Amino acid sequence: MTFDVAATNQIVMLLLYAPICLFVFLWLLPRMPRSFRVLSAIMLAAQIFFVAMQLFYDPPSDYDQWLWTLGKEWSISAAVSSAQLVLVGAAALMASWLARTRRAWQRVYIAGFGLLFLMLAMMEFYSLKSPGLRAWILPYLLLGGFLAAITVAHIETSPQPARLWLLYLLIGVSMMFLGGVFVDLKGMDGLCDIQIGTIRFEGCLTKGTLEEALEYLGGWVALVAMLGFLGDIAPAPSRRVRLPLFVLPPVFILLFTQTANIKPISEQTGAKSAAVVFESGAQLHAYRLSSRDREVAVQLFLSVPESDFHQLGYSVRLIDPASERSVASVDRRLTEQWRFYLGPGYVPVHTQWAELDIATDVADNHAYLAVLTIWRDEDAEFALQAVRSSDRRLLSETQVVLGDLVLAAAASTAPGEVYARFANGFALDPVDMPARARAGDALAVPFTWRAAAADGAEYVQFLHFFHEETGEWWVWDAQPLGARLPTRLWYGGLVETETWKVPLSETLAPGRYAVFTGLYRVADQERLPASHADGTPFVDARLPLGTLTVEN
């Protein structure tokens, strides 16, 4: 007989839940007040429902998977699990308050136990015990060991009825620690393709399911034990005792779901933050842009009203800002197949992914604008959605500029002679400076620039003309490679030439000029330090290019 992965997980959960629940219902619940039995049954029914959804429900989308999978952050099951822990803590605090005949240290122990469970509830709901971060494991183990030792000591000094509840309280906590620490720490990757006689279990046991089920079920056993302990102290619990325990779980879930500090999508994904709202209610929360081998990849993180999801689509276009011509585009309908995230306010955010293929005749080493539009399919009429609000630049009321990017040219393997190196990794080749020019003419000066790495800052190149006789200066500033490729978009391996056409003033005095160049940062107007190829720094970060004789 062979069982697949799904059946294997179902059998394991049945073997875990059936004997424990049967034992508790036959042996422990009859010893409790009726109201506490009802409360225990309600909490068990809630977690069995979520476990069953985990095992038998095939979620059609990432959103449904988040909604019903055990252990997902900020989900309903996480809220119920943490509410169960809060309930254990509340029952412990109530037992400590009512146990006036017990020794002081025993009452302090029970109160401390309650505070511990309240802390565990906070960790569960706010996901402070995050996977991948193991700093919590040692304190968790030390705290568990200390708690176990104190509980054993309490069992030794407690009256006979209380010993039973404290023992099962210790068992429940041990199950929680087993799921939260050892299963997560050791992993279950080795439990694959198990053969027991003629029975074969194919695939691997899902570690996350077992981990969360142990924590879930262990918390319920601890709840039953603490309610039983409270029932011994208050055999006929009054309305003031019963009502808070029944009201606390829904109030806790409501409170925590309304105050959950879910991180912005940009922090969850590392993408660039955005806040763009379209008239349909669709929102852009974050995005990524990247280009490689003449392909541009766009990743969008969008939330969309459920009623509009299958009617909406998006378009991304690359636009040449100089000519306003679209050089590449892609049109897609929204899809739920990509990864789902939960945004602040419990907004489901779906990842959309598109790639733009660039034609061979599209110029490289050129900046292009990536522009997003959202449209609705209305009987094959694609109506563009107006932008209600945006923190991104708009080209029109329907076009959002995501950013600009550069199509990188193939890396040059030919070595180049370098005249000057700048502190940020830029370099300038020797410049062929014209010897003569006329006032009023355009002076052609070719500059070949290189970049060892991306800098990301905006720089401007200057030309300084110093009249050697009068001492007067004439200045011309421009972007090194023109508006087509700002320095903030330069990349490692860039080699590109731009020939400047410098319009000399008609009033420029004739004579001999010393010509200098260099770069300064736009943000603070500071010149970028530069040095000769041999490392000798240039004075005042100005590079001498030679002399120019200006004639009338």
Coordinates of C-alpha atoms in Angstrom, one line a residue:
M1 CA 0.0 0.0 0.0
T2 CA 1.3 3.4 -1.0
F3 CA 0.4 6.8 0.4
D4 CA 1.3 10.1 -1.3
V5 CA 2.6 13.2 0.5
A6 CA -0.9 14.6 1.2
A7 CA -2.1 11.3 2.6
T8 CA 1.1 11.0 4.7
N9 CA 0.5 14.3 6.3
Q10 CA -3.1 13.5 7.0
I11 CA -2.2 10.2 8.7
V12 CA 0.4 11.9 10.8
M13 CA -2.0 14.6 12.0
L14 CA -4.6 11.9 12.7
L15 CA -2.1 9.9 14.8
L16 CA -1.1 13.1 16.6
Y17 CA -4.6 14.5 17.3
A18 CA -6.8 11.5 17.8
P19 CA -5.2 9.9 20.9
I20 CA -4.4 13.1 22.7
C21 CA -7.9 14.6 22.1
L22 CA -9.6 11.3 23.0
F23 CA -7.6 11.1 26.2
V24 CA -8.3 14.7 27.2
F25 CA -12.1 14.3 26.5
L26 CA -12.4 11.1 28.5
W27 CA -10.0 11.7 31.3
L28 CA -9.5 15.5 31.9
L29 CA -12.6 17.4 30.7
P30 CA -15.0 15.5 33.0
R31 CA -13.0 16.8 36.0
M32 CA -13.6 20.5 35.0
P33 CA -16.6 22.8 35.5
R34 CA -19.1 22.6 32.5
S35 CA -18.3 26.2 31.3
F36 CA -14.6 25.4 31.1
R37 CA -15.4 22.2 29.2
V38 CA -17.4 24.2 26.6
L39 CA -14.6 26.8 26.3
S40 CA -12.0 24.0 25.8
A41 CA -14.1 22.3 23.1
I42 CA -14.6 25.6 21.2
M43 CA -10.9 26.3 21.1
L44 CA -10.2 22.7 20.0
A45 CA -12.9 23.0 17.3
A46 CA -11.2 26.2 16.0
Q47 CA -7.8 24.6 15.6
I48 CA -9.1 21.4 14.1
F49 CA -10.9 23.4 11.5
F50 CA -7.6 25.2 10.5
V51 CA -5.7 21.9 10.6
A52 CA -8.3 20.3 8.3
M53 CA -8.1 23.3 5.9
Q54 CA -4.3 22.8 5.8
L55 CA -4.6 19.1 5.0
F56 CA -7.6 18.9 2.7
Y57 CA -8.1 22.3 1.1
D58 CA -6.2 23.0 -2.2
P59 CA -5.9 26.8 -2.2
P60 CA -6.4 28.3 -5.7
S61 CA -4.3 31.4 -5.1
D62 CA -1.5 32.6 -2.9
Y63 CA -4.0 34.7 -1.0
D64 CA -6.1 31.7 -0.1
Q65 CA -3.0 29.8 0.8
W66 CA -2.0 32.6 3.3
L67 CA -5.5 32.7 4.7
W68 CA -5.7 29.0 5.5
T69 CA -2.2 27.7 6.0
L70 CA -0.9 27.2 9.5
G71 CA 2.0 29.3 10.6
K72 CA 1.5 32.2 8.1
E73 CA 2.2 35.6 9.5
W74 CA -0.9 37.8 10.3
S75 CA -3.3 35.1 9.2
I76 CA -6.6 34.0 10.9
S77 CA -4.9 30.9 12.2
A78 CA -2.1 32.9 13.7
A79 CA -4.7 35.1 15.5
V80 CA -6.5 32.1 16.9
S81 CA -3.3 30.4 18.0
S82 CA -2.2 33.6 19.8
A83 CA -5.7 34.0 21.3
Q84 CA -5.4 30.5 22.7
L85 CA -2.1 31.5 24.4
V86 CA -3.6 34.7 25.7
L87 CA -6.4 32.6 27.2
V88 CA -3.9 30.3 29.0
G89 CA -2.2 33.4 30.4
A90 CA -5.5 35.0 31.5
A91 CA -6.6 31.8 33.2
A92 CA -3.3 31.6 35.1
L93 CA -3.5 35.2 36.3
M94 CA -7.1 34.6 37.4
A95 CA -6.0 31.4 39.3
S96 CA -3.2 33.3 41.0
W97 CA -5.7 36.0 42.1
L98 CA -8.2 33.6 43.4
A99 CA -5.8 31.1 45.1
R100 CA -5.6 33.1 48.3
T101 CA -5.1 29.9 50.4
R102 CA -1.9 28.9 48.5
R103 CA 1.6 29.9 49.5
A104 CA 2.8 33.3 48.2
W105 CA 5.6 31.8 46.0
Q106 CA 3.0 29.4 44.4
R107 CA 0.8 32.4 43.5
V108 CA 3.7 34.3 42.1
Y109 CA 4.7 31.2 40.1
I110 CA 1.2 30.9 38.5
A111 CA 1.1 34.7 37.8
G112 CA 4.6 34.5 36.2
F113 CA 3.4 31.6 34.1
G114 CA 0.5 33.7 33.0
L115 CA 2.7 36.6 32.0
L116 CA 5.0 34.1 30.1
F117 CA 2.0 32.9 28.0
L118 CA 1.0 36.5 27.3
M119 CA 4.5 37.1 26.0
L120 CA 4.4 34.0 23.9
A121 CA 1.1 35.2 22.4
M122 CA 2.7 38.5 21.4
M123 CA 5.6 36.6 19.8
E124 CA 3.2 34.3 17.9
F125 CA 1.1 37.0 16.5
Y126 CA 3.8 39.6 15.7
S127 CA 6.1 36.9 14.4
L128 CA 9.0 37.9 16.6
K129 CA 10.2 34.3 16.5
S130 CA 11.1 34.7 12.9
P131 CA 12.3 31.7 10.8
G132 CA 16.0 32.2 9.8
L133 CA 16.8 34.2 13.0
R134 CA 18.1 31.8 15.6
A135 CA 19.1 34.3 18.3
W136 CA 15.9 33.4 20.2
I137 CA 16.6 29.6 20.5
L138 CA 19.0 29.6 23.4
P139 CA 16.9 32.0 25.6
Y140 CA 13.9 29.9 24.6
L141 CA 15.6 26.7 25.8
L142 CA 16.8 28.2 29.0
L143 CA 13.4 29.7 29.8
G144 CA 11.8 26.4 29.1
G145 CA 14.2 24.5 31.3
F146 CA 13.7 26.9 34.2
L147 CA 9.9 26.7 33.8
A148 CA 10.0 22.9 33.8
A149 CA 12.1 22.9 37.0
I150 CA 9.8 25.3 38.8
T151 CA 6.8 23.3 37.6
V152 CA 8.2 20.1 39.0
A153 CA 8.9 21.8 42.3
H154 CA 5.4 23.1 42.3
I155 CA 4.0 19.6 41.6
E156 CA 5.9 18.3 44.6
T157 CA 4.4 20.8 47.0
S158 CA 0.9 21.0 45.6
P159 CA -2.2 19.2 46.9
Q160 CA -3.2 16.0 45.0
P161 CA -5.8 17.5 42.6
A162 CA -3.5 20.3 41.5
R163 CA -0.7 17.9 40.7
L164 CA -2.6 16.4 37.9
W165 CA -3.2 19.7 36.2
L166 CA 0.3 20.9 36.7
L167 CA 1.6 17.7 35.2
Y168 CA -0.5 18.1 32.0
L169 CA 0.4 21.8 31.9
L170 CA 4.1 20.7 31.8
I171 CA 3.2 18.2 29.0
G172 CA 1.4 20.8 27.0
V173 CA 4.3 23.3 27.3
S174 CA 6.8 20.5 26.3
M175 CA 4.8 19.8 23.2
M176 CA 5.0 23.5 22.3
F177 CA 8.7 23.6 22.9
L178 CA 9.1 20.5 20.8
G179 CA 7.3 22.0 17.9
G180 CA 8.8 25.5 18.3
V181 CA 12.4 24.6 18.9
F182 CA 13.4 21.0 18.1
V183 CA 11.4 20.4 14.9
D184 CA 12.4 23.8 13.6
L185 CA 16.0 23.5 14.7
K186 CA 16.6 19.9 13.5
G187 CA 14.2 19.8 10.6
M188 CA 12.3 16.9 9.2
D189 CA 14.1 16.7 5.8
G190 CA 15.3 13.2 6.6
L191 CA 11.7 11.8 7.0
C192 CA 11.2 10.9 3.3
D193 CA 10.0 7.8 1.5
I194 CA 9.4 5.8 4.7
Q195 CA 8.8 2.1 4.3
I196 CA 7.0 0.2 7.1
G197 CA 6.5 -3.4 6.1
T198 CA 4.3 -3.4 3.0
I199 CA 3.2 0.2 3.6
R200 CA 5.1 3.0 1.8
F201 CA 4.8 6.7 2.5
E202 CA 6.1 8.6 -0.6
G203 CA 7.6 12.1 -0.4
C204 CA 8.7 14.0 2.7
L205 CA 6.7 14.9 5.8
T206 CA 5.9 18.6 5.7
K207 CA 7.9 20.0 8.5
G208 CA 5.9 23.2 8.9
T209 CA 2.6 21.4 9.3
L210 CA 4.0 19.2 12.1
E211 CA 5.7 22.1 13.8
E212 CA 2.6 24.3 13.9
A213 CA 0.4 21.4 14.8
L214 CA 2.6 20.5 17.8
E215 CA 2.6 24.2 19.0
Y216 CA -1.2 24.4 18.4
L217 CA -2.1 21.2 20.1
G218 CA 0.4 21.7 22.9
G219 CA -1.1 25.2 23.6
W220 CA -4.6 23.6 23.8
V221 CA -3.4 20.9 26.3
A222 CA -1.8 23.7 28.4
L223 CA -5.2 25.6 28.2
V224 CA -7.1 22.5 29.4
A225 CA -4.6 22.0 32.2
M226 CA -4.8 25.7 33.3
L227 CA -8.6 25.8 33.2
G228 CA -8.7 22.6 35.2
F229 CA -6.3 24.1 37.7
L230 CA -8.6 27.2 37.9
G231 CA -11.6 24.9 38.2
D232 CA -10.1 23.3 41.3
I233 CA -9.7 26.8 42.9
A234 CA -13.2 27.9 41.8
P235 CA -15.3 24.7 41.4
A236 CA -18.4 26.7 40.7
P237 CA -17.0 29.7 38.7
S238 CA -19.1 32.8 38.9
R239 CA -20.2 34.9 36.0
R240 CA -17.3 37.3 36.7
V241 CA -14.9 34.4 36.2
R242 CA -16.5 32.8 33.2
L243 CA -17.5 35.8 31.1
P244 CA -13.9 37.3 30.7
L245 CA -12.6 33.9 29.6
F246 CA -15.2 33.6 26.9
V247 CA -15.0 37.2 25.7
L248 CA -11.2 37.4 25.7
P249 CA -10.4 35.4 22.6
P250 CA -12.7 37.3 20.1
V251 CA -11.7 40.7 21.7
F252 CA -8.1 39.8 21.5
I253 CA -8.4 38.7 17.8
L254 CA -10.2 41.9 17.0
L255 CA -7.8 44.1 18.8
F256 CA -4.6 42.5 17.4
T257 CA -5.9 42.4 13.8
Q258 CA -6.7 46.1 14.0
T259 CA -3.3 47.0 15.5
A260 CA -1.0 44.6 13.6
N261 CA 2.1 46.5 12.6
I262 CA 2.5 44.8 9.1
K263 CA 5.5 46.2 7.4
P264 CA 5.2 48.1 4.2
I265 CA 5.6 46.0 1.0
S266 CA 8.9 47.8 0.2
E267 CA 10.4 46.6 3.5
Q268 CA 9.1 43.1 3.0
T269 CA 10.5 42.7 -0.5
G270 CA 13.4 45.1 -0.7
A271 CA 11.7 46.8 -3.7
K272 CA 11.4 50.5 -4.3
S273 CA 8.5 52.1 -2.4
A274 CA 5.6 53.7 -4.3
A275 CA 2.3 55.1 -3.3
V276 CA 0.1 55.4 -6.5
V277 CA -3.7 55.1 -6.4
F278 CA -5.7 54.6 -9.6
E279 CA -9.4 55.5 -10.0
S280 CA -10.3 51.8 -10.0
G281 CA -8.9 51.5 -6.5
A282 CA -5.8 49.6 -7.7
Q283 CA -2.7 50.7 -5.8
L284 CA 1.0 50.3 -6.6
H285 CA 2.9 49.7 -3.4
A286 CA 6.4 48.9 -4.7
Y287 CA 8.2 47.9 -7.8
R288 CA 11.5 46.8 -9.3
L289 CA 13.2 47.7 -12.6
S290 CA 16.2 45.9 -14.0
S291 CA 17.8 45.5 -17.4
R292 CA 20.2 42.8 -18.7
D293 CA 21.2 41.6 -22.2
R294 CA 18.7 44.0 -23.8
E295 CA 15.8 42.7 -21.7
V296 CA 14.0 44.9 -19.2
A297 CA 12.3 43.1 -16.2
V298 CA 9.5 44.9 -14.3
Q299 CA 8.1 43.6 -11.0
L300 CA 5.0 45.3 -9.7
F301 CA 3.4 44.9 -6.3
L302 CA -0.3 45.8 -6.8
S303 CA -3.4 45.6 -4.6
V304 CA -6.7 45.5 -6.5
P305 CA -10.3 45.4 -5.4
E306 CA -11.5 41.8 -5.7
S307 CA -14.4 42.7 -7.9
D308 CA -12.0 44.3 -10.5
F309 CA -9.2 41.8 -10.4
H310 CA -10.0 39.9 -13.6
Q311 CA -11.1 43.0 -15.5
L312 CA -7.9 45.0 -15.0
G313 CA -4.6 44.8 -16.7
Y314 CA -1.4 46.9 -17.0
S315 CA 1.0 48.1 -19.6
V316 CA 4.6 49.0 -19.2
R317 CA 6.4 51.0 -21.9
L318 CA 9.9 52.3 -22.4
I319 CA 9.9 55.8 -23.7
D320 CA 12.7 57.9 -25.2
P321 CA 12.4 61.1 -23.2
A322 CA 13.9 63.2 -26.1
S323 CA 11.5 62.0 -28.8
E324 CA 8.7 60.7 -26.5
R325 CA 8.7 57.6 -28.7
S326 CA 7.8 54.2 -27.3
V327 CA 10.7 51.8 -28.0
A328 CA 9.3 48.7 -26.3
S329 CA 6.1 47.7 -24.5
V330 CA 4.2 44.9 -22.9
D331 CA 0.5 44.5 -22.0
R332 CA -0.7 42.0 -19.4
R333 CA -3.8 41.1 -17.5
L334 CA -3.5 40.9 -13.8
T335 CA -2.7 37.4 -12.6
E336 CA -2.9 35.7 -9.2
Q337 CA -0.2 33.2 -10.1
W338 CA 2.7 35.2 -8.7
R339 CA 3.7 35.5 -5.1
F340 CA 1.3 37.1 -2.7
Y341 CA 2.1 39.5 0.2
L342 CA 0.0 41.0 2.9
G343 CA 0.3 44.8 3.1
P344 CA -0.6 47.2 6.0
G345 CA -4.3 47.2 6.7
Y346 CA -4.5 43.5 5.6
V347 CA -4.5 44.5 2.0
P348 CA -3.6 41.5 -0.3
V349 CA -0.8 42.5 -2.6
H350 CA -0.1 40.4 -5.7
T351 CA 3.2 40.4 -7.6
Q352 CA 3.0 41.0 -11.3
W353 CA 6.0 40.3 -13.5
A354 CA 6.7 41.3 -17.1
E355 CA 9.7 41.3 -19.4
L356 CA 10.2 43.7 -22.3
D357 CA 12.3 42.5 -25.3
I358 CA 14.3 45.3 -26.9
A359 CA 14.7 45.5 -30.6
T360 CA 18.2 45.6 -32.0
D361 CA 17.7 49.0 -33.5
V362 CA 17.1 50.6 -30.1
A363 CA 20.1 52.6 -29.1
D364 CA 22.2 51.4 -26.1
N365 CA 23.9 53.6 -23.5
H366 CA 20.8 55.7 -23.6
A367 CA 18.3 56.5 -20.7
Y368 CA 14.7 55.5 -21.2
L369 CA 11.6 56.1 -19.0
A370 CA 9.7 53.1 -17.8
V371 CA 6.0 54.2 -17.7
L372 CA 3.1 52.3 -16.2
T373 CA -0.6 52.5 -17.0
I374 CA -3.5 50.5 -15.6
W375 CA -6.5 49.7 -17.9
R376 CA -9.9 48.0 -17.6
D377 CA -11.3 45.7 -20.2
E378 CA -14.8 47.0 -20.9
D379 CA -16.2 44.9 -23.7
A380 CA -12.9 44.8 -25.5
E381 CA -12.5 48.6 -25.0
F382 CA -9.4 49.1 -22.9
A383 CA -10.1 52.2 -20.8
L384 CA -7.1 53.7 -19.2
Q385 CA -7.4 54.4 -15.5
A386 CA -6.7 57.9 -14.3
V387 CA -4.3 58.4 -11.4
R388 CA -5.9 59.7 -8.2
S389 CA -2.7 60.3 -6.3
S390 CA 0.9 59.5 -6.8
D391 CA 4.4 60.0 -5.3
R392 CA 5.9 59.2 -8.7
R393 CA 6.2 61.6 -11.6
L394 CA 3.3 61.6 -14.1
L395 CA 3.6 61.9 -17.9
S396 CA -0.1 62.4 -18.1
E397 CA -3.2 61.7 -15.9
T398 CA -2.9 58.0 -16.7
Q399 CA 0.9 57.5 -17.1
V400 CA 3.1 56.9 -14.0
V401 CA 6.9 57.1 -14.5
L402 CA 8.4 54.2 -12.5
G403 CA 11.9 55.5 -13.2
D404 CA 14.6 55.7 -15.8
L405 CA 17.1 53.0 -16.8
V406 CA 19.9 52.5 -19.3
L407 CA 20.3 49.8 -21.9
A408 CA 24.0 48.8 -21.4
A409 CA 26.2 48.3 -24.4
A410 CA 28.3 45.2 -24.7
A411 CA 31.4 45.4 -22.6
S412 CA 34.5 46.6 -24.4
T413 CA 37.6 44.3 -24.2
A414 CA 40.0 46.8 -25.8
P415 CA 42.3 48.5 -23.2
G416 CA 42.1 52.3 -23.3
E417 CA 44.6 54.9 -22.4
V418 CA 43.4 56.9 -19.3
Y419 CA 44.2 60.5 -18.8
A420 CA 42.5 61.1 -15.5
R421 CA 40.9 59.0 -12.8
F422 CA 38.2 60.3 -10.5
A423 CA 37.6 59.4 -6.9
N424 CA 34.3 57.6 -7.6
G425 CA 35.8 55.2 -10.3
F426 CA 35.1 57.3 -13.3
A427 CA 37.9 57.9 -15.8
L428 CA 38.5 60.2 -18.8
D429 CA 40.6 59.2 -21.8
P430 CA 43.0 61.8 -23.4
V431 CA 41.1 64.6 -25.0
D432 CA 41.8 65.8 -28.6
M433 CA 41.4 69.5 -27.9
P434 CA 41.1 71.7 -31.0
A435 CA 43.9 74.3 -31.3
R436 CA 41.9 77.1 -32.9
A437 CA 38.3 78.3 -33.1
R438 CA 36.3 81.4 -34.0
A439 CA 34.1 83.4 -31.6
G440 CA 30.4 82.5 -32.3
D441 CA 31.3 79.1 -33.7
A442 CA 30.5 75.7 -32.1
L443 CA 33.7 74.1 -30.7
A444 CA 33.7 70.3 -31.2
V445 CA 35.4 68.5 -28.3
P446 CA 35.2 64.7 -28.0
F447 CA 35.2 63.1 -24.5
T448 CA 35.5 59.4 -23.9
W449 CA 34.4 58.4 -20.5
R450 CA 34.7 55.1 -18.6
A451 CA 33.1 53.9 -15.3
A452 CA 34.6 51.1 -13.2
A453 CA 31.4 51.0 -11.1
A454 CA 28.0 52.6 -10.7
D455 CA 28.0 55.7 -8.5
G456 CA 24.3 56.7 -8.6
A457 CA 25.0 60.4 -8.1
E458 CA 24.3 63.3 -10.6
Y459 CA 27.5 65.0 -11.8
V460 CA 28.0 67.9 -14.3
Q461 CA 31.1 68.4 -16.4
F462 CA 32.6 71.9 -16.7
L463 CA 34.8 73.5 -19.2
H464 CA 36.8 76.5 -18.0
F465 CA 38.5 78.9 -20.5
F466 CA 41.2 81.1 -19.0
H467 CA 42.4 84.1 -21.1
E468 CA 46.2 84.0 -20.5
E469 CA 46.5 87.8 -21.2
T470 CA 43.5 89.4 -19.5
G471 CA 43.0 86.7 -16.8
E472 CA 39.2 86.5 -17.5
W473 CA 37.3 83.2 -17.3
W474 CA 34.6 81.8 -19.6
V475 CA 32.6 78.8 -18.4
W476 CA 30.5 76.1 -20.1
D477 CA 28.7 73.3 -18.1
A478 CA 26.9 70.2 -19.4
Q479 CA 26.2 66.6 -18.7
P480 CA 29.3 64.5 -19.6
L481 CA 27.4 62.3 -22.1
G482 CA 24.5 64.7 -22.6
A483 CA 20.9 64.2 -21.5
R484 CA 20.8 60.8 -23.1
L485 CA 22.8 59.2 -20.2
P486 CA 22.9 61.0 -16.9
T487 CA 25.8 60.0 -14.6
R488 CA 23.3 58.5 -12.0
L489 CA 22.7 55.7 -14.6
W490 CA 26.3 55.0 -15.4
Y491 CA 27.3 51.3 -14.8
G492 CA 30.4 49.3 -14.2
G493 CA 32.1 48.7 -17.6
L494 CA 30.7 51.7 -19.3
V495 CA 32.8 53.1 -22.2
E496 CA 31.2 55.9 -24.2
T497 CA 32.1 58.9 -26.2
E498 CA 30.2 62.2 -26.5
T499 CA 31.3 65.0 -28.8
W500 CA 30.4 68.3 -27.3
K501 CA 29.3 71.2 -29.5
V502 CA 30.3 74.2 -27.3
P503 CA 28.7 77.4 -28.7
L504 CA 31.5 80.0 -28.2
S505 CA 30.1 83.4 -27.3
E506 CA 30.3 86.0 -30.1
T507 CA 31.7 88.4 -27.6
L508 CA 34.4 86.1 -26.5
A509 CA 37.7 88.1 -26.5
P510 CA 40.3 86.9 -29.0
G511 CA 43.5 85.5 -27.8
R512 CA 45.0 82.4 -26.2
Y513 CA 43.0 80.4 -23.6
A514 CA 44.0 77.6 -21.2
V515 CA 41.2 75.1 -21.1
F516 CA 40.4 72.9 -18.1
T517 CA 37.7 70.4 -17.3
G518 CA 36.4 68.3 -14.4
L519 CA 33.2 67.1 -12.6
Y520 CA 31.2 68.5 -9.8
R521 CA 28.4 66.9 -7.8
V522 CA 25.0 68.5 -8.4
A523 CA 23.8 67.8 -4.8
D524 CA 26.5 70.0 -3.1
Q525 CA 28.3 71.7 -6.0
E526 CA 31.6 70.1 -4.8
R527 CA 34.2 69.1 -7.3
L528 CA 35.1 65.5 -7.6
P529 CA 38.7 64.8 -6.8
A530 CA 40.8 63.5 -9.8
S531 CA 44.3 62.4 -10.4
H532 CA 46.7 61.6 -13.2
A533 CA 47.0 58.0 -14.4
D534 CA 50.1 57.7 -12.2
G535 CA 48.1 58.8 -9.1
T536 CA 49.3 62.5 -8.9
P537 CA 46.3 64.6 -8.0
F538 CA 45.2 67.5 -10.2
V539 CA 45.2 70.9 -8.5
D540 CA 41.7 72.1 -7.6
A541 CA 40.3 69.0 -9.3
R542 CA 40.7 70.7 -12.7
L543 CA 42.2 68.8 -15.6
P544 CA 44.2 70.8 -18.1
L545 CA 43.2 70.0 -21.7
G546 CA 45.6 72.3 -23.5
T547 CA 45.3 75.7 -25.1
L548 CA 42.8 77.2 -27.5
T549 CA 43.4 80.2 -29.7
V550 CA 40.2 82.2 -30.3
E551 CA 40.0 84.4 -33.4
N552 CA 37.5 87.0 -34.5

